[in-house]
Structures are given as structure tokens and as C-alpha cells.
Amino acid sequence: MSSTLRFTVVGEAFKKKPVEVPTPVERPSEYFGKYVFDRKKMYKYLPAPVYEKMIDVIDNGAALDMATADAVAEGMKRWAVELGVTHITHWFQPLTEGTAEKHDGFVEHDGKGGMVEEFTGKQLVQQEPDASSFPSGGIRSTFEARGYSAWDPASPVFVLGDTLMIPTVFISYTGEALDYKAPLKKALHAVNKAATDVARYFYPDVKKVISNLGWEQEYFLVDESLYSARPDLLMTGRTLMGHDSAKNQQMDDHYFGAIPERVVAFMRDLEIQALELGIPCKTRHNEVAPNQFELAPIFEETNLAVDHNMLMMSTMKRVARKHGFRCLLHEKPFAGVNGSGKHNNWSLATDTGILLHAPGKTPLDNLRFVTFIVETLMAVYRHNGLLKASIVSATNAHRLGANEAPPAIISSFLGKQLNDLLDHLTNTTDDQISLAGKQEMHLDIPQIPELLIDNTDRNRTSPFAFTGNRFEFRAVGSEANCASAMIALNAAVAEALIDFKKRVDERRLTPDSSRDSLFNAILSVLREDIRTCRPILFDGNGYSDEWKVEAKKRGLDTEASVPLVIDRYLDDASVKMFARTNVFTRAELNARNEIKWETYTKKIQIEARIFGDLCMNHIIPVAICYQSQLIDNVHKLKEILPSEQADKLSATNMHLIEEISLHSSFITENVGRLIEARRVANRISDEREKAIAYHDTVAPLMEQIRYHVDKLELIVDDELWPLPKYRELLFIR
Ligand code: ADP
Ligand code: MG
């Protein structure tokens, strides 16, 4: 881009006016789910017996027969055609980013030379996308068996534009998961089973336990014209160079501040569209960094919440463009200001409406509360390295361990009251339990004030914080599919609960009759577990260097290199846990790790390529151009002035000329080394080793070179500088 173009682009960006968003005539409660084939629509469009059958399939996981599938497809088609739908697609979550889809028209020959709209149960239930180029980590070689997608009836189909979208799992012909949804459903099944068994100790009528997820999506908006003028943003989602803006977030004036008009228009439009798609949006606000915002819906069942997050991310990108913005979901689009995360608020609840991670009113409720808290902590303790592996990526790495974000060590914050309660429990003995009458239980658990719910003081540095009635897994990246974290967490908690139950049952004296014996057994296992998982509890400052030392002493995983953190999936403890919970086989874990390493490499590789191009084609030429102007000026001074005076007056210029030379030669030389480092890494065939090479040799070089580019930005004439600067990118007018 030429310098005049930069100014035109910036000028245009600042002239933009908000896009008019028509106010719907209906209220949100009326248009919520307008484009979703939800229960209300099922009731309307399906024959009564088919409706009953579908509810059984959705609520109880009953098997779906072809006749029902055909009838459901027929009802869906009637509804969809009324909305102008012409195509269907299976919508799935491959191991790349985002979602994938392949559209088929509704039309079929009618046998009389014309066409009819046709949509059968078979098309609804299964599709074989030509998916040979989706990553499979070697499970499904291109010439071998194909992968297929299969309908997930637990997530309702919806309409997007002219297409009926069918949420599906994506698996290989031999049954291995090639996506996020299939293992997520298995993990949710495992935690349901394990948690139901334990919940029944307290409430015998519980039939099922639901995992809840409420995500908080952070994002940046930049003006589309400025975005287009930054090849690095365009290709990698982040700026690879750019000096700090004089003003960024130091005044904290953006956080919870008034939202700019253009952004409000975008948010309103986005919320209306999200609500129509059945996503229960609730909260919106400015975030800490300039141009950074957050959006959060009301929590939902985890499988549905994950689908809704995926749909939300694509909707955000789409709606942003309509408003002349680009929505950046990258974890760290700009250096020097906060990055974006996606807090995963997670809890378990029974079908009878009990939030298992919330304290209750009776001693029985509170014993249940402590049980689920402690066993969650046991899972996090045992698998802290794995949980970290579930959230790392090339992009999230810029955020973890940096000063504004969760550290690269998983620990849990409970707050003083809950800590005291756990201490108290470990100090009591069994005979402090007694039963008076049949139902009344006396348990030496101090009354937990309901205030606890609002009183969990907010330790912002904890990656896994208890926040009153749930845990908040804060290390998840803004761009990530939440399923990755939710698979690891729910499966690990399932395993902890299975172990817990096994030990409780062994310790009960009379398994069927005495509640005293049951509660004593529960307490004794809990005491043991509280002691075991203590190292995971940390209420201090997670950003401090002392914590890194201390965490290492406690045996927590402190590795920060992404390719090495990914190894944790293949630890014996992880492989065993995933096998016991039936979530992943070792073969699947191996294959998925290959993909993770490969993805890591590709991300850094693309960054390094575009970075090298920018340096050599954008930065160095303007630096030289400006340097020549300075040299020219020195010559001219010498022409018109006596030499002593000329020397004096050109001293500053001479200094700048020298500076530019130093920075430019550093950049040129090291871009050469960067290319060489890539060449060396590319020759490595082992995916893990290659990723390590990219991490150790390629990524650090970019950081070093960037420093010099950013210095040049401060020296070179603003009119020549080819890329929109941070101060232009970060402030929407
Ligand atoms: P914060 O103060 O952290 O921003 P919010 O109250 O805005 O928290 O809630 C963040 C998310 O947590 C929302 O999606 C909310 O619905 C969800 N949430 C609240 N309670 C629970 C719970 N028990 N389990 C899971 N998610 C929950
Ligand atoms: Mg939160």
C-alpha cells in the first residue's frame, strides 16, 4: 500500500456512520428461536407419536428408527420451506478451526420431467461429505474408508439464510472421532453416569446429571478498511508488528465504559440475529483493551452451549462485516494490550433442579456440595497438565503466562470461606455425624452462609476459580472450540467421581441400610481427597514468579512450550482416564496429537512467511526511502552551509541515518535467519519434533525482529509508513 492509500483508508474509517438496524416489531421473547426447529415447532410440524418419540430420543437418548427419522425430516422440510429454505447441510466441527458444511439442494426429479422438494430421513441422519482433506492425523488415509457425519438430535436444527443446518458428529468409517462433538458427547455421557451415581447418595430420585456451560466470549472490532490494509491481520488474525499506541488501556477508561454508537448498532444487530437462532444472549460490555468487547449468553447444557458458541463466532464475523468491521477472535491481536479469552463457566446439575456445585440449606445439601467441589478439585489436580493441554494453541500461547491472563499453570481458587470449610472437615472425626430420626441428619459441617455465593472474592489471576455455584475455567482461548476444554474437564471429573464412589462403597459397613455408615464413608474419603488435592489450591497471585517456583515444588505442570504441553494427552494417566470414561482410545489420542502439532507448525509457519514478506517488501523499502531523504538533506546542508555549521545542523540526521541502518540491517539479516530456521524445521518429518523446532527457533526470531521494526515505526516519516498503526486500529470513532 502506498502512503497516500494509508491516509485515505484511515480517513474513510473515521468517517463511517452507524448502520441502521431495524427494530423488530416483536419482543425478544417472541422472536427467540425463530429459526430453530425447537420443541414448539416439533409439536406443530410433527404428528403426535413422532413428536413423543423425538422427545424420548432427545431427553433419554432413545434409539432413532428410520420411520421416525423420515417423519421428522418431512416435518422439518415443511417448516423450512415456509422460511424459503432450498438447501440442507450437515454442520460439523472438524479438528481445524470453526465449523464445516456441505450444502445439498432439496430438489429431486419427480419422474415426470419436473422437480420436487425432497428431504428424507436418511439425508437427515447421515451424510458422507467428501472429507478427505479434513485433518485426521492418519486415521483415515485419503484412499481408505471415508468419514461420515451423523445427526445429533440433542442439538436442534436451525435455518441460516436459505439452508437448513443439521448439527452432526463427524467420524471415520471405523468409528474414530474426527471432530470435537463426538468425544464431547461421550465425555458428557460419562460425567452424567458417574455424577448421577454419586448424586443418588444424597437424592435417590435423581435420574440424570447435566453438565452446564456458560461461555463469555471476548473479541476485538477493527474497522474493515484498516483491517484490509494489514496483511498480517488478514492472514493470521493478529498484528505481527506495530508499536504501542501512546494511549492504550492505561487509563482503564474503556472497561465498562460507554459503547461507541457504531459498535452498539453492531451489537444490537448481532443480538437480534443470535436470539433468532436460539442463542440466549444476555450480557454485553466493553472490555479492558480499547476496541475489546465481551458477549455472554445464559448458560446451557454443554453440548448445546458449544454448538451455540461455534454458531455465535461465525455470526459475529458475518454481522461485523455488515457494519464495516472485522471481528477479531484471535487471543492476542495486539501486543501491549489485553488479549481475549473465553471463560468457561461450568457446573453440574441434576434433572431435579439441584445445582451440584452450589451450597444448599441443609447439612445433607452441604455434604453433597463439598463432595462435588472436592471431586472436581481431584480431577483438576490429577489432570492439571492435561487440562492445560486442552486449552493451549499457537494463538492462545500469546496470552497464557502474559501479565493479564491466566498463568501457564493450572491451579484453583476457592476463596476463604470454602478453604476454611475444607480445613475444618479434615480436622473433624467420624463421630461428629449422627442421625436423629429417619431423615434428620446432623453433620458437623458449619452452616454455609448463602452469602458465599456473592462472596467468592474475585481472584482474577486464577485459571480455575470457584465463583459461588460453578467453576470458571478462564484459560480457554477466545478463538477455541470450548469442546476441547469441556471434553477434558468432564471426562476427568467423571473419573474422579467413579473413583470416589468405588472407595465410598468399599468403606460402607452396611451398604443398603445405614445412612450413618454411608455419610461416614463419604466424609472419610473426602478428608483423604482434600489432603491429596491440596497442591492444586492456590489463592495468591498467579502471575508472580514465586508461584512458578512454588508450583513446581508442588508437582504441578509448569511447562509453557505448546508442543510439549500437548504431550500431556499421551501421559499414562490421561490415556487411562480417557479409556475408562470411553471418550478416546489411544489411537485417537495419537492421531489427534499429530493434528495438534501439525496445526501449531502451520500457524507459526504462516506467520513467519507473512512476517518476512512484510519486513522485506513493506518496512525495509520505506526505511531506506526515508533514510535516502535524510542523506539527501545532509548533502544539501553541506552544499549551502560552511562545513562546520553543516556538520552541526546535520548531527540529528546523521544519528537517524545510523539508527535506520542499524535496525534495517538487523531486520534484513534476521529475516534471512528466519527463512533458514524454517528451512531446517521443514526438513523434520516427525510432527512433534517439527512443532518443537518451530517453537524454539522460528517463533522467537520473529519477536526479536519485531522489536526493530517497531523502533523504525517511531523514526520513519508517518507519511511513508505503509501499515495502519495501533493508534488507528485501536480506536473506533
Ligand atoms: P461474570 O461476573 O464472570 O462476568 P456472569 O454472571 O456474567 O459472570 O456469568 C457468566 C456466565 O456464567 C453466564 O453465561 C452465566 O449464565 C454463567 N453461569 C452462571 N451460573 C452458572 C452455573 N451455575 N453454571 C454454569 N454457568 C453459569
Ligand atoms: Mg466470568
CSV table of C-alpha atoms and ligand atoms in Angstrom, one decimal, residues 216 343 345 458 460 472, ligand 2:
chain,number,residue,atom,x,y,z
A,216,GLU,CA,-18.1,-15.4,28.0
A,343,HIS,CA,-14.2,-18.0,30.4
A,345,ASN,CA,-18.4,-21.2,33.5
A,458,ARG,CA,-12.7,-12.4,42.6
A,460,ARG,CA,-8.7,-12.7,38.6
A,472,GLU,CA,-14.8,-20.7,35.9
B,2,MG,MG,-16.7,-14.5,34.4
